[in-house]
Short mmCIF file of C-alpha atoms in Angstrom, two decimals:
data_model
loop_
_atom_site.label_atom_id
_atom_site.label_comp_id
_atom_site.label_asym_id
_atom_site.label_seq_id
_atom_site.Cartn_x
_atom_site.Cartn_y
_atom_site.Cartn_z
CA UNK A 14 115.54 67.89 152.05
CA UNK A 15 116.11 64.65 154.51
CA UNK A 16 113.34 64.54 156.30
CA UNK A 17 112.17 61.61 158.12
CA UNK A 18 108.31 61.70 157.03
CA UNK A 19 106.10 63.09 159.96
CA UNK A 20 105.37 59.72 162.43
CA UNK A 21 101.85 59.88 164.59
CA UNK A 22 102.12 57.52 167.76
CA UNK A 23 99.35 57.53 170.06
CA UNK A 24 99.19 56.21 173.66
CA UNK A 25 96.47 53.47 174.39
CA UNK A 26 94.00 53.06 177.19
CA UNK A 27 92.99 49.73 178.42
CA UNK A 28 89.42 50.20 180.72
CA UNK A 29 89.58 47.50 183.01
CA UNK A 30 86.45 46.52 184.79
CA UNK A 31 86.54 44.70 188.27
CA UNK A 32 83.53 42.62 188.54
CA UNK A 33 83.21 40.39 191.81
CA UNK A 34 83.89 36.61 192.16
CA UNK A 35 81.11 33.90 191.68
CA UNK A 36 79.41 33.10 194.52
CA UNK A 37 80.40 35.56 196.84
CA UNK A 38 78.03 37.50 198.80
CA UNK A 39 77.22 41.07 197.66
CA UNK A 40 76.02 43.95 199.64
CA UNK A 41 72.23 45.24 199.45
CA UNK A 42 73.74 48.35 198.39
CA UNK A 43 75.32 48.44 194.61
CA UNK A 44 79.00 49.76 195.14
CA UNK A 45 80.04 51.37 191.36
CA UNK A 46 81.90 50.34 188.81
CA UNK A 47 85.69 50.52 189.09
CA UNK A 48 87.83 51.49 186.37
CA UNK A 49 91.56 51.84 185.68
CA UNK A 50 93.18 53.76 182.81
CA UNK A 51 96.45 52.18 181.71
CA UNK A 52 98.41 54.98 179.76
CA UNK A 53 102.12 54.95 177.89
CA UNK A 54 104.21 57.14 179.63
CA UNK A 55 107.72 57.65 178.85
CA UNK A 56 110.84 57.75 181.46
CA UNK A 57 112.17 60.90 182.33
CA UNK A 58 114.38 62.73 180.31
CA UNK A 59 117.68 62.84 181.39
CA UNK A 60 120.21 65.73 181.14
CA UNK A 61 123.75 64.82 179.56
CA UNK A 62 125.53 66.25 181.61
CA UNK A 63 129.46 66.61 180.92
CA UNK A 64 129.32 63.21 178.92
CA UNK A 65 132.44 62.81 177.13
CA UNK A 66 131.22 62.29 173.58
CA UNK A 67 129.28 65.27 174.13
CA UNK A 68 132.43 66.66 174.84
CA UNK A 69 134.00 65.45 172.57
CA UNK A 70 132.03 66.94 169.79
CA UNK A 71 131.29 70.26 171.37
CA UNK A 72 135.65 70.49 170.94
CA UNK A 73 135.86 69.18 167.68
CA UNK A 74 132.46 71.64 166.24
CA UNK A 75 134.49 74.65 167.69
CA UNK A 76 138.36 73.45 166.30
CA UNK A 77 136.69 72.87 162.25
CA UNK A 78 134.83 76.49 163.18
CA UNK A 79 137.77 78.37 164.40
CA UNK A 80 135.89 79.37 167.74
CA UNK A 81 137.73 80.99 170.54
CA UNK A 82 137.74 78.80 174.16
CA UNK A 83 134.69 81.09 175.72
CA UNK A 84 133.18 80.21 172.75
CA UNK A 85 134.00 76.69 173.34
CA UNK A 86 132.78 76.61 176.97
CA UNK A 87 129.74 78.42 176.73
CA UNK A 88 128.67 75.65 173.69
CA UNK A 89 129.56 72.68 176.33
CA UNK A 90 127.48 74.51 178.74
CA UNK A 91 124.60 74.10 176.64
CA UNK A 92 125.17 70.92 175.40
CA UNK A 93 125.80 69.63 178.97
CA UNK A 94 122.38 70.75 179.37
CA UNK A 95 120.45 68.94 176.85
CA UNK A 96 118.55 65.83 177.63
CA UNK A 97 118.40 62.30 176.05
CA UNK A 98 114.13 62.20 175.81
CA UNK A 99 112.89 58.94 175.26
CA UNK A 100 109.67 60.68 173.58
CA UNK A 101 112.22 61.28 170.90
CA UNK A 102 113.53 57.25 170.98
CA UNK A 103 110.03 56.01 170.28
CA UNK A 104 109.09 58.27 168.17
CA UNK A 105 111.96 58.20 165.58
CA UNK A 106 110.70 54.40 165.11
CA UNK A 107 108.83 53.06 162.03
CA UNK A 108 104.97 52.64 162.33
CA UNK A 109 104.05 49.20 163.00
CA UNK A 110 104.14 46.69 160.14
CA UNK A 111 101.25 45.43 157.88
CA UNK A 112 98.70 48.14 157.71
CA UNK A 113 97.47 48.94 154.42
CA UNK A 114 98.14 52.94 152.80
CA UNK A 115 95.08 54.34 151.72
CA UNK A 116 95.96 57.24 150.19
CA UNK A 117 91.92 58.31 150.38
CA UNK A 118 92.28 58.66 154.24
CA UNK A 119 95.77 59.94 153.91
CA UNK A 120 94.35 63.15 151.36
CA UNK A 121 91.60 63.15 153.69
CA UNK A 122 94.16 64.52 156.83
CA UNK A 123 94.40 67.10 155.50
CA UNK A 124 92.37 68.54 152.37
CA UNK A 125 89.57 68.90 155.13
CA UNK A 126 87.84 72.16 156.36
CA UNK A 127 89.97 73.54 158.98
CA UNK A 128 92.86 73.49 157.15
CA UNK A 129 90.88 75.00 154.00
CA UNK A 130 89.65 77.35 155.66
CA UNK A 131 93.45 78.20 157.43
CA UNK A 132 94.85 77.98 153.94
CA UNK A 133 92.44 81.01 152.29
CA UNK A 134 93.02 82.89 154.94
CA UNK A 135 97.36 82.46 154.79
CA UNK A 136 96.81 82.91 150.69
CA UNK A 137 94.91 86.32 151.21
CA UNK A 138 97.36 87.47 153.54
CA UNK A 139 100.21 86.81 151.81
CA UNK A 140 98.89 86.99 148.24
CA UNK A 141 101.38 89.51 147.37
CA UNK A 142 104.84 87.38 148.86
CA UNK A 143 103.16 84.40 147.11
CA UNK A 144 103.26 85.88 143.84
CA UNK A 145 106.67 87.54 144.07
CA UNK A 146 108.11 83.99 144.91
CA UNK A 147 106.71 82.18 141.97
CA UNK A 148 107.85 85.13 139.53
CA UNK A 149 111.23 85.12 140.99
CA UNK A 150 111.20 81.12 141.25
CA UNK A 151 109.00 79.47 138.89
CA UNK A 152 106.79 77.46 141.79
CA UNK A 153 103.40 78.07 141.60
CA UNK A 154 101.13 79.76 144.91
CA UNK A 155 99.44 77.06 145.40
CA UNK A 156 102.15 74.12 145.45
CA UNK A 157 103.83 76.93 148.22
CA UNK A 158 100.39 77.63 150.33
CA UNK A 159 99.93 73.56 149.69
CA UNK A 160 103.06 72.39 151.16
CA UNK A 161 103.26 75.07 154.36
CA UNK A 162 99.23 74.01 155.32
CA UNK A 163 100.72 69.74 154.92
CA UNK A 164 103.17 70.77 156.94
CA UNK A 165 102.74 72.74 160.12
CA UNK A 166 98.78 73.72 159.78
CA UNK A 167 99.76 77.23 158.90
CA UNK A 168 101.86 77.83 161.34
CA UNK A 169 100.26 76.41 163.86
CA UNK A 170 101.89 72.63 164.61
CA UNK A 171 105.45 73.70 164.27
CA UNK A 172 106.34 70.88 167.35
CA UNK A 173 106.67 70.99 171.24
CA UNK A 174 110.40 69.61 171.61
CA UNK A 175 113.64 71.71 172.34
CA UNK A 176 115.44 70.96 168.82
CA UNK A 177 118.78 70.96 171.33
CA UNK A 178 116.85 67.52 173.17
CA UNK A 179 115.45 66.58 169.89
CA UNK A 180 119.34 66.64 168.03
CA UNK A 181 121.14 65.39 170.52
CA UNK A 182 119.15 62.32 171.25
CA UNK A 183 119.57 61.15 168.21
CA UNK A 184 123.03 62.60 167.49
CA UNK A 185 123.99 60.19 170.82
CA UNK A 186 121.35 57.89 171.78
CA UNK A 187 119.82 57.25 168.38
CA UNK A 188 117.58 53.65 169.08
CA UNK A 189 118.02 50.97 168.30
CA UNK A 190 115.84 48.65 166.18
CA UNK A 191 116.40 50.74 162.90
CA UNK A 192 119.06 51.70 160.50
CA UNK A 193 121.55 54.40 162.64
CA UNK A 194 121.49 57.77 161.70
CA UNK A 195 123.29 59.06 164.87
CA UNK A 196 125.26 61.00 162.27
CA UNK A 197 123.12 62.27 159.83
CA UNK A 198 121.47 63.83 163.13
CA UNK A 199 124.62 64.50 164.49
CA UNK A 200 125.79 66.99 161.48
CA UNK A 201 122.27 68.58 161.84
CA UNK A 202 123.22 69.28 165.37
CA UNK A 203 126.37 71.25 164.17
CA UNK A 204 124.53 73.14 161.65
CA UNK A 205 121.83 74.15 164.17
CA UNK A 206 124.33 75.09 166.50
CA UNK A 207 126.29 77.44 163.93
CA UNK A 208 122.28 78.70 162.86
CA UNK A 209 121.89 79.73 166.96
CA UNK A 210 125.26 81.65 167.01
CA UNK A 211 124.71 83.24 163.49
CA UNK A 212 120.91 84.41 163.92
CA UNK A 213 121.46 85.30 167.24
CA UNK A 214 119.19 82.18 168.66
CA UNK A 215 119.36 80.76 172.26
CA UNK A 216 120.10 76.93 171.20
CA UNK A 217 118.00 75.98 174.46
CA UNK A 218 114.71 78.23 173.77
CA UNK A 219 114.65 77.06 169.86
CA UNK A 220 111.53 74.29 169.54
CA UNK A 221 110.52 72.08 166.57
CA UNK A 222 110.32 68.36 165.74
CA UNK A 223 110.57 64.98 167.51
CA UNK A 224 113.75 65.13 164.67
CA UNK A 225 114.18 68.81 164.47
CA UNK A 226 112.78 70.62 161.95
CA UNK A 227 111.70 73.93 162.75
CA UNK A 228 109.60 76.69 162.20
CA UNK A 229 106.93 77.42 159.37
CA UNK A 230 108.34 75.38 156.30
CA UNK A 231 109.72 72.31 158.80
CA UNK A 232 112.90 73.20 157.51
CA UNK A 233 115.83 70.88 159.22
CA UNK A 234 118.98 72.67 160.21
CA UNK A 235 121.09 71.87 157.34
CA UNK A 236 118.73 73.02 154.76
CA UNK A 237 117.83 76.31 156.73
CA UNK A 238 121.74 77.21 156.39
CA UNK A 239 121.69 75.92 152.78
CA UNK A 240 118.17 77.27 151.26
CA UNK A 241 116.57 79.37 153.40
CA UNK A 242 116.36 82.90 152.12
CA UNK A 243 115.58 86.67 154.02
CA UNK A 244 112.58 87.54 152.21
CA UNK A 245 110.70 90.12 153.85
CA UNK A 246 114.62 92.22 153.50
CA UNK A 247 114.70 92.98 157.74
CA UNK A 248 118.35 91.18 157.53
CA UNK A 249 117.40 87.95 159.45
CA UNK A 250 116.20 84.97 157.97
CA UNK A 251 113.05 83.92 159.87
CA UNK A 252 111.24 81.28 159.19
CA UNK A 253 109.59 80.65 162.97
CA UNK A 254 107.79 84.10 162.68
CA UNK A 255 108.18 85.36 159.51
CA UNK A 256 105.50 83.77 156.88
CA UNK A 257 106.82 85.91 153.96
CA UNK A 258 110.66 84.46 154.62
CA UNK A 259 108.79 80.87 155.08
CA UNK A 260 107.24 81.35 151.10
CA UNK A 261 110.70 82.54 150.34
CA UNK A 262 112.62 79.96 151.11
CA UNK A 263 109.85 77.24 150.29
CA UNK A 264 110.47 78.44 146.70
CA UNK A 265 114.01 78.63 146.79
CA UNK A 266 114.01 75.32 148.13
CA UNK A 267 112.05 73.69 145.71
CA UNK A 268 114.08 76.14 142.72
CA UNK A 269 117.64 74.67 143.99
CA UNK A 270 116.18 70.86 143.99
CA UNK A 271 114.95 71.24 140.11
CA UNK A 272 112.10 72.52 140.22
CA UNK A 273 111.09 73.80 136.34
CA UNK A 274 109.10 76.69 135.93
CA UNK A 275 105.22 76.19 133.82
CA UNK A 276 105.82 72.19 133.91
CA UNK A 277 103.09 70.06 135.45
CA UNK A 278 103.71 67.87 138.59
CA UNK A 279 101.92 64.73 137.22
CA UNK A 280 100.43 62.86 134.82
CA UNK A 281 97.19 60.39 133.84
CA UNK A 282 98.22 57.01 132.85
CA UNK A 283 96.70 53.26 132.24
CA UNK A 284 99.06 50.09 133.79
CA UNK A 285 99.52 47.07 131.05
CA UNK A 286 97.80 43.96 133.30
CA UNK A 287 101.00 41.56 132.28
CA UNK A 288 102.68 41.65 135.89
CA UNK A 289 105.85 41.69 134.39
CA UNK A 290 105.64 45.03 132.53
CA UNK A 291 104.05 46.21 135.41
CA UNK A 292 106.68 45.70 137.49
CA UNK A 293 109.45 47.36 135.29
CA UNK A 294 107.11 50.25 135.62
CA UNK A 295 107.18 50.11 139.34
CA UNK A 296 110.99 49.32 140.07
CA UNK A 297 111.98 53.43 139.93
CA UNK A 298 109.32 54.51 142.35
CA UNK A 299 109.32 57.86 142.53
CA UNK A 300 112.65 58.51 140.50
CA UNK A 301 111.68 60.25 136.86
CA UNK A 302 112.63 57.31 134.78
CA UNK A 303 110.91 56.72 131.55
CA UNK A 304 110.01 58.55 128.23
CA UNK A 305 106.78 58.88 126.67
CA UNK A 306 108.09 56.22 124.24
CA UNK A 307 109.45 53.96 126.77
CA UNK A 308 105.98 53.28 128.59
CA UNK A 309 104.26 52.98 125.36
CA UNK A 310 107.08 50.39 124.73
CA UNK A 311 106.10 48.92 127.87
CA UNK A 312 102.75 48.69 127.28
CA UNK A 313 101.43 51.52 129.30
CA UNK A 314 99.22 54.15 128.35
CA UNK A 315 99.83 57.75 128.98
CA UNK A 316 97.29 60.59 128.37
CA UNK A 317 98.03 62.87 125.56
CA UNK A 318 99.32 65.72 127.51
CA UNK A 319 101.98 62.86 129.34
CA UNK A 320 103.23 61.79 125.86
CA UNK A 321 103.88 65.72 124.44
CA UNK A 322 105.93 65.81 128.06
CA UNK A 323 109.84 66.09 126.38
CA UNK A 324 111.57 64.87 130.14
CA UNK A 325 111.76 61.75 131.80
CA UNK A 326 108.69 60.36 134.18
CA UNK A 327 108.31 58.08 137.06
CA UNK A 328 105.28 55.42 137.59
CA UNK A 329 103.57 56.09 140.67
CA UNK A 330 101.81 53.94 142.52
CA UNK A 331 98.49 55.08 145.28
CA UNK A 332 97.43 52.00 147.35
CA UNK A 333 94.18 52.38 148.39
CA UNK A 334 93.47 50.36 151.19
CA UNK A 335 91.64 47.58 150.29
CA UNK A 336 90.33 49.07 146.71
CA UNK A 337 92.89 49.03 143.13
CA UNK A 338 95.67 51.12 143.77
CA UNK A 339 95.80 54.39 141.70
CA UNK A 340 99.08 55.23 139.06
CA UNK A 341 100.24 58.81 138.14
CA UNK A 342 102.81 59.55 135.75
CA UNK A 343 105.12 62.23 138.47
CA UNK A 344 107.63 64.78 136.66
CA UNK A 345 110.52 66.26 137.23
CA UNK A 346 108.54 68.95 139.81
CA UNK A 347 106.99 65.85 140.94
CA UNK A 348 110.49 64.72 141.62
CA UNK A 349 111.57 67.93 143.08
CA UNK A 350 108.09 68.18 145.40
CA UNK A 351 109.65 64.52 146.94
CA UNK A 352 113.05 66.42 147.89
CA UNK A 353 111.24 67.72 150.42
CA UNK A 354 109.88 64.74 151.90
CA UNK A 355 110.72 61.39 150.59
CA UNK A 356 106.95 60.35 149.78
CA UNK A 357 104.68 60.41 146.92
CA UNK A 358 101.78 60.08 149.29
CA UNK A 359 103.20 63.68 150.76
CA UNK A 360 103.96 64.98 147.36
CA UNK A 361 100.18 64.20 146.49
CA UNK A 362 98.71 65.58 149.29
CA UNK A 363 100.97 69.15 149.15
CA UNK A 364 99.51 69.30 145.41
CA UNK A 365 95.63 68.70 145.87
CA UNK A 366 95.12 70.93 149.29
CA UNK A 367 97.08 73.46 147.10
CA UNK A 368 94.70 72.55 144.10
CA UNK A 369 91.88 73.09 146.20
CA UNK A 370 92.98 75.82 147.38
CA UNK A 371 93.11 77.59 144.25
CA UNK A 372 89.99 76.31 143.08
CA UNK A 373 87.87 77.67 146.22
CA UNK A 374 89.65 81.04 145.74
CA UNK A 375 88.31 80.86 142.02
CA UNK A 376 85.36 80.19 142.73
CA UNK A 377 84.80 83.34 145.50
#
């Protein structure tokens, strides 16, 4: 699933004091210090209205789907009410350059007491659905629970933007300054409108992330249409209100992207000191590329378990801020997990949260 990693940009507060000018006579009674707070305020969202490119998009989608003229009019009226949101344009931009990655700090955002407490409750409440998903698709319960916990804090944080606004903004008013993804978001907007029509949703009411991801598992519309399933058997796929559908859909998604039953996600490894060999090992990033024999030939020292792994592996680097990086071997299952979010830090956060919850359950 093409997803944008989660981007958190915070408003800055600047406190300005107003001291008296030197040499100015002061009154006998002291005045309280005056402070002023300056906040970053986005311009107000503006409705697209009957903008030509938006109306043309509606007509092309309606024709491609074989919808009648009444449906087209409804669609155009809905898109006319969609708004271009400056906050969405800001949030989709990359973070400031130069900040060092720190796996320890990243992990601490997710493996922390409140999320662990919520994760244990979620696992207890949905144990039967988790066991059924693991049996059907081979995805361990701890991976499913870890992923939903990282994505939305078990349904507590699912996004406050109208999805039609977020997708329309990025489809028709994608900001300059980064690689243009407007074609991707136009496709996602089309998938969202098809989803809304099929499931009887009001497209003006559905809320999600600034990138248009929705529900407990934060599926983009195309992923909802391709991979989401009715796991609770009520005749509808509901990732907003049904944790059971979310559980089944996450497992189904990972299975569709190559998750293999019983395979570990990663193994330990020691890398060679020689810089050329190390660079060759790190070049493929998260894509499994090397057999155990190839790793040995390049000077790496895989663990005994990794030496027995039949498939290919990726050498994954996790930076630790100012400290030395740590390295792991990611398997095909690790790579499947990164198809949800293309980040090794994200994948390890899911793994670590899930494993910690599993250990806490076993210790009870």
